[in-house]
Coordinates of C-alpha atoms in Angstrom, one line a residue:
M1 CA 104.4 66.7 96.4
T2 CA 103.8 69.3 99.1
L3 CA 103.4 73.0 98.4
E4 CA 106.2 75.8 99.4
P5 CA 105.5 76.8 102.7
T6 CA 107.0 80.3 102.5
R7 CA 104.6 80.9 99.7
I8 CA 101.7 80.3 101.6
R9 CA 103.1 82.2 104.3
L10 CA 103.3 85.3 101.7
A11 CA 99.9 84.5 100.5
R12 CA 98.5 84.5 104.1
E13 CA 100.3 87.5 105.0
R14 CA 99.3 89.5 102.2
A15 CA 95.4 88.5 102.9
A16 CA 95.9 89.4 106.2
L17 CA 94.9 86.3 107.6
S18 CA 96.3 84.5 110.8
R19 CA 97.2 80.7 110.3
S20 CA 94.5 80.0 112.4
A21 CA 91.9 81.4 110.0
L22 CA 93.4 79.8 107.5
A23 CA 93.6 76.3 108.4
A24 CA 90.1 76.7 110.0
S25 CA 88.7 78.2 106.6
L26 CA 90.5 75.0 104.9
G27 CA 89.4 72.5 107.5
I28 CA 92.7 71.2 108.7
C29 CA 94.9 71.5 111.3
E30 CA 97.6 74.5 111.4
R31 CA 100.8 71.9 111.5
E32 CA 99.2 70.6 107.9
L33 CA 100.2 74.4 106.8
A34 CA 104.1 73.3 106.5
H35 CA 103.3 70.2 104.3
A36 CA 100.5 71.1 102.8
P37 CA 100.0 68.5 99.6
E38 CA 99.3 69.8 96.1
A39 CA 95.7 68.9 96.4
L40 CA 95.1 71.4 98.6
S41 CA 96.4 74.6 95.9
L42 CA 92.8 75.2 94.7
A43 CA 91.5 75.7 98.1
L44 CA 94.8 77.8 99.1
A45 CA 94.1 80.0 95.9
E46 CA 90.7 80.8 96.5
A47 CA 91.1 81.5 100.1
L48 CA 94.2 83.8 99.7
G49 CA 93.3 85.3 96.5
C50 CA 96.0 84.2 94.4
A51 CA 96.7 81.8 91.6
P52 CA 97.2 78.1 92.5
Q53 CA 100.9 78.3 90.8
F54 CA 102.1 80.4 93.4
F55 CA 102.5 77.8 96.0
Q56 CA 105.0 75.6 93.5
L57 CA 107.1 78.7 92.8
P58 CA 110.4 78.9 94.7
A59 CA 110.7 79.7 98.3
T60 CA 110.7 83.5 99.4
Q61 CA 109.5 86.1 102.1
A62 CA 108.1 89.5 102.7
I63 CA 110.2 92.2 102.6
D64 CA 111.6 93.2 105.9
I65 CA 109.1 95.5 107.4
G66 CA 112.4 97.4 109.3
R67 CA 113.6 98.4 105.9
I68 CA 110.2 99.9 104.5
F69 CA 109.4 103.6 105.0
F70 CA 105.9 103.9 105.4
R71 CA 103.9 107.2 104.9
S72 CA 102.3 107.0 108.1
P73 CA 104.0 104.5 110.5
R74 CA 102.4 105.4 113.6
R75 CA 98.8 104.8 112.3
T76 CA 99.7 101.9 110.5
S77 CA 98.5 98.7 112.2
T78 CA 100.9 95.9 112.4
A79 CA 98.8 93.4 110.2
Q80 CA 98.4 96.7 107.5
K81 CA 102.3 96.6 107.6
V82 CA 102.8 92.7 107.2
A83 CA 100.5 92.8 104.3
A84 CA 102.3 95.5 102.6
A85 CA 105.5 94.0 103.1
A86 CA 104.2 90.8 101.2
L87 CA 103.0 92.9 98.5
G88 CA 105.9 94.6 98.1
R89 CA 107.7 91.0 97.3
H90 CA 104.9 90.4 94.5
G91 CA 106.1 94.1 92.8
V92 CA 110.0 92.9 93.3
E93 CA 109.1 89.8 91.2
L94 CA 107.0 91.5 88.9
Y95 CA 110.0 93.7 87.9
N96 CA 112.5 90.9 88.2
L97 CA 110.0 89.3 85.1
I98 CA 109.9 92.4 83.1
T99 CA 113.6 92.7 83.6
Q100 CA 114.2 89.4 81.8
T101 CA 112.9 91.0 78.7
F102 CA 113.5 94.5 78.9
R103 CA 116.3 96.5 79.9
L104 CA 115.5 99.6 82.1
P105 CA 117.2 101.9 84.0
Q106 CA 119.3 101.5 86.9
T107 CA 118.7 103.3 90.1
E108 CA 120.2 106.3 90.1
V109 CA 119.2 107.6 93.5
P110 CA 122.0 109.2 95.1
E111 CA 122.6 108.6 98.9
L112 CA 122.3 112.0 101.0
C113 CA 122.5 110.9 104.4
G114 CA 123.5 113.5 106.5
F115 CA 122.2 116.1 104.6
T116 CA 119.7 118.7 105.8
P117 CA 116.2 118.4 103.4
E118 CA 117.1 121.8 102.0
D119 CA 120.6 120.7 100.5
A120 CA 119.6 117.5 99.4
A121 CA 116.9 119.0 97.4
A122 CA 119.4 121.2 95.9
Q123 CA 121.9 118.7 95.5
L124 CA 119.3 116.3 93.7
R125 CA 118.2 119.2 91.4
T126 CA 122.1 119.6 90.5
E127 CA 122.7 116.1 90.2
W128 CA 119.4 115.1 87.8
A129 CA 119.7 118.6 86.1
L130 CA 116.4 120.0 87.2
G131 CA 117.3 123.3 87.1
C132 CA 115.2 125.6 89.7
G133 CA 111.9 125.8 87.7
A134 CA 108.5 123.4 88.3
L135 CA 109.4 119.9 88.0
P136 CA 108.0 117.5 85.0
D137 CA 106.0 114.8 85.5
V138 CA 107.4 113.2 88.7
L139 CA 106.4 109.5 88.1
H140 CA 108.1 109.7 84.7
L141 CA 111.1 111.6 86.4
L142 CA 111.5 108.8 89.0
E143 CA 111.2 105.9 86.5
S144 CA 113.8 107.6 84.1
H145 CA 116.5 107.5 87.0
G146 CA 115.6 103.8 87.7
V147 CA 112.9 104.0 90.8
R148 CA 110.6 101.1 90.4
V149 CA 107.1 102.6 91.1
L150 CA 104.1 100.5 91.5
S151 CA 100.5 101.4 92.3
L152 CA 99.0 100.3 95.7
P153 CA 96.0 98.3 95.3
A154 CA 92.4 99.6 97.2
S155 CA 92.8 97.0 99.5
L156 CA 95.7 98.5 101.2
E157 CA 94.7 102.2 100.5
E158 CA 95.0 103.0 104.3
V159 CA 98.5 102.4 104.3
K160 CA 99.2 104.8 101.9
T161 CA 102.5 105.2 100.2
F162 CA 105.3 103.4 101.1
S163 CA 109.2 102.9 99.8
F164 CA 112.4 100.6 100.4
W165 CA 115.4 99.4 98.9
E166 CA 115.9 95.7 97.5
D167 CA 119.1 94.6 95.7
G168 CA 120.4 98.2 95.1
Q169 CA 116.7 99.0 93.7
A170 CA 114.5 101.8 94.8
F171 CA 110.9 100.5 95.1
I172 CA 108.0 103.2 95.8
F173 CA 104.0 101.7 95.9
L174 CA 101.9 104.8 95.3
A175 CA 98.3 105.2 96.7
S176 CA 95.5 107.0 94.8
G177 CA 95.0 110.5 95.0
S178 CA 94.9 113.7 93.2
R179 CA 97.5 114.4 90.6
N180 CA 99.4 117.0 92.9
A181 CA 98.9 114.9 96.1
Q182 CA 100.6 111.6 94.0
R183 CA 103.3 114.0 93.1
L184 CA 104.1 115.2 96.6
A185 CA 103.8 111.4 97.8
L186 CA 106.4 110.7 95.2
A187 CA 108.9 113.7 96.5
H188 CA 108.1 112.5 100.1
E189 CA 109.3 108.8 99.5
L190 CA 112.5 109.9 97.5
G191 CA 113.3 111.9 100.3
H192 CA 113.3 108.8 102.4
L193 CA 115.3 107.1 99.9
L194 CA 117.9 109.9 99.5
M195 CA 118.5 110.4 103.3
H196 CA 117.4 107.5 105.3
S197 CA 118.9 104.3 104.0
T198 CA 120.3 103.7 107.4
L199 CA 117.4 104.7 109.2
G200 CA 116.5 102.3 112.5
E201 CA 113.2 101.7 114.2
N202 CA 113.2 104.3 117.3
R203 CA 110.0 106.1 117.4
E204 CA 111.5 109.2 117.6
Q205 CA 113.8 108.6 114.7
L206 CA 110.9 107.8 112.7
A207 CA 108.9 111.1 113.2
V208 CA 112.1 113.1 112.7
A209 CA 112.5 111.1 109.5
E210 CA 108.9 111.9 108.2
R211 CA 109.6 115.4 108.9
E212 CA 112.7 115.6 107.0
A213 CA 111.0 113.5 103.8
D214 CA 108.1 116.4 104.1
E215 CA 110.3 119.1 104.1
F216 CA 112.2 117.6 101.4
A217 CA 109.3 117.4 99.1
A218 CA 108.4 120.9 99.8
R219 CA 111.8 122.0 98.8
L220 CA 112.0 119.8 95.9
L221 CA 108.6 120.6 94.2
L222 CA 108.6 124.4 95.4
P223 CA 112.3 125.6 94.9
A224 CA 113.1 128.7 96.5
L225 CA 114.1 131.1 94.0
S226 CA 110.9 130.1 91.7
L227 CA 109.0 130.6 95.1
Q228 CA 110.1 134.1 96.1
V229 CA 109.1 135.8 92.8
R230 CA 105.4 134.7 92.8
V231 CA 104.2 134.6 96.7
S232 CA 103.9 137.4 99.1
D233 CA 101.0 138.7 101.7
S234 CA 99.2 140.3 98.8
L235 CA 98.7 136.7 97.3
Q236 CA 94.9 136.0 96.4
I237 CA 93.3 132.4 96.0
P238 CA 93.1 132.7 92.3
Q239 CA 96.7 133.4 92.0
L240 CA 97.1 130.5 94.7
L241 CA 95.6 128.2 92.3
L242 CA 97.5 129.0 89.6
L243 CA 100.5 128.3 91.6
E244 CA 99.2 124.9 92.5
E245 CA 99.0 124.3 88.7
H246 CA 102.3 125.6 88.0
F247 CA 104.5 123.8 90.6
G248 CA 102.1 120.8 90.7
A249 CA 101.9 120.8 94.6
P250 CA 99.2 121.0 96.7
A251 CA 98.1 124.6 97.6
K252 CA 97.9 123.8 101.3
V253 CA 101.6 122.6 101.0
I254 CA 102.4 126.0 99.0
L255 CA 100.9 128.0 101.9
A256 CA 102.6 126.1 104.7
H257 CA 106.3 126.0 103.0
A258 CA 105.6 129.9 102.1
R259 CA 105.2 130.5 105.8
A260 CA 108.0 128.5 107.2
C261 CA 110.1 130.0 103.9
H262 CA 109.0 133.4 105.7
L263 CA 107.6 134.5 102.4
L264 CA 104.0 134.5 103.9
G265 CA 103.0 136.2 107.2
E266 CA 100.9 134.5 109.7
D267 CA 97.8 136.8 109.1
A268 CA 98.2 136.1 105.4
Y269 CA 98.6 132.2 105.8
Q270 CA 95.3 131.8 108.0
W271 CA 93.4 133.8 105.8
L272 CA 94.3 132.0 103.0
S273 CA 93.7 128.7 104.7
Q274 CA 90.3 129.5 105.4
E275 CA 89.3 130.6 102.0
L276 CA 91.2 127.4 100.7
A277 CA 89.0 125.2 102.9
L278 CA 86.0 126.4 101.0
E279 CA 87.4 125.5 97.3
P280 CA 86.3 122.1 96.0
P281 CA 88.7 118.9 96.7
A282 CA 90.8 117.6 94.0
E283 CA 89.5 114.9 92.0
H284 CA 91.5 111.6 92.0
Q285 CA 93.4 110.7 89.0
Q286 CA 95.0 107.7 87.4
L287 CA 98.5 108.5 86.8
V288 CA 100.3 106.5 83.7
S289 CA 103.5 104.8 84.1
R290 CA 105.8 105.4 81.2
V291 CA 107.6 101.5 81.9
F292 CA 104.2 99.9 82.1
S293 CA 102.8 101.9 79.1
L294 CA 105.9 100.4 77.0
V295 CA 106.1 96.9 78.5
F296 CA 102.9 95.4 78.7
P297 CA 101.8 96.2 75.2
S298 CA 104.9 94.9 73.9
L299 CA 104.6 91.8 75.8
Q300 CA 101.5 91.3 74.7
R301 CA 102.3 92.3 70.7
D302 CA 105.8 90.6 70.4
H303 CA 105.7 87.7 72.9
R304 CA 102.1 87.0 73.2
A305 CA 102.1 87.1 76.8
S306 CA 98.8 88.5 77.9
T307 CA 98.3 89.6 81.5
A308 CA 96.8 86.3 82.4
R309 CA 100.1 84.5 81.4
I310 CA 102.5 87.0 83.3
G311 CA 100.5 86.2 86.3
R312 CA 100.6 82.3 85.9
E313 CA 104.5 82.8 86.1
L314 CA 103.9 85.2 89.3
G315 CA 101.3 83.0 90.8
L316 CA 99.3 86.0 90.7
T317 CA 95.8 86.7 89.0
A318 CA 95.5 89.3 86.3
E319 CA 93.8 91.5 88.4
Q320 CA 96.6 91.3 90.8
I321 CA 99.0 92.4 87.8
H322 CA 96.1 95.1 86.9
E323 CA 96.0 97.0 90.5
L324 CA 99.9 97.0 90.6
S325 CA 100.3 98.5 87.4
F326 CA 98.5 101.6 87.6
G327 CA 95.6 99.7 85.4
Q328 CA 97.8 99.8 82.3
A329 CA 97.9 95.9 82.0
F330 CA 95.1 94.8 80.4
V331 CA 92.7 92.3 81.5
L332 CA 89.6 90.3 80.0
L333 CA 86.6 91.6 80.6
E334 CA 83.8 89.1 82.6
G335 CA 82.0 87.0 79.4
Q336 CA 84.7 87.6 76.6
N337 CA 85.9 84.9 74.7
R338 CA 89.1 83.0 75.5
C339 CA 91.4 80.8 73.5
D340 CA 91.7 77.3 75.0
T341 CA 95.4 78.5 76.3
G342 CA 93.8 80.8 78.3
E343 CA 95.2 83.6 76.4
A344 CA 92.6 86.9 75.7
V345 CA 91.4 86.7 72.0
R346 CA 93.0 89.3 70.1
G347 CA 90.2 92.5 69.9
H348 CA 88.8 91.4 73.0
L349 CA 91.1 93.3 75.4
R350 CA 89.9 96.1 77.5
A351 CA 91.7 98.4 79.9
L352 CA 89.8 98.8 83.2

């Protein structure tokens, strides 16, 4: 029995290894990778950082790079994009497994191609009944409208947040950062999903799309009516920091958007920007997914499906599931007891 070659390729792309490098690490020639025997599964799993079962799953392929919205497309290398596209397939398969047991909302993201960022933000607030005030938890908001949000592993942090459509479902892979920076990143990717479903690969188009997504995110998080009554040239740093907390948007974005909307003069903007640079940076925070906070405990409690078992079904390690789920998938700490079946003993589960 030979291993599935498309699975070997997907794992290799996720690990950012060339065919020649992988073959050399295994002591075989490149041509053998297309017909690798089952005896190589353990060596492949060790070299590529996945589970041996991964290579026996059905044929698949990475997400088409041309359909992915990268946060920094010009500064992201081809190898990083390929690795992110492979990770995207892992995320899709994780959610496919989840939806076999749980009914999740279908994606309710309207198509607003041709809308200006200002009009798109206003239209979304109307369709999602968001009013004209500060937004609630953006991650929970997106999940409630069917957007599948996963966390980006540390190995791909340089890629930053990215998103794509797959089989009518919207997916976002969120990089780490402060609470407000992550809210902004989620709003930015939502702008892409709303406005740019037909975007091509032209560099000028990509640059315009990034600017539009930036403006959409600012207008969604900082509604004009609410901002107008709070911002003027008399704004001071303590008030700005209160606005940052109120709107859940980075202070520098509030300043830039207020200037763009002519609510803040150039002199006031420059002075506040200089003063803001003296403030300590915001700490990174781990967001909490409502989907994962319900799904993983239920799988463990009602279906006796540990993270390790879920990983085996997907051909991934428990640590990889943990990384994709904002750290909400339980993993067994080193040195803890295990049952013969490989399941964690009740009472020894810990969240990293």
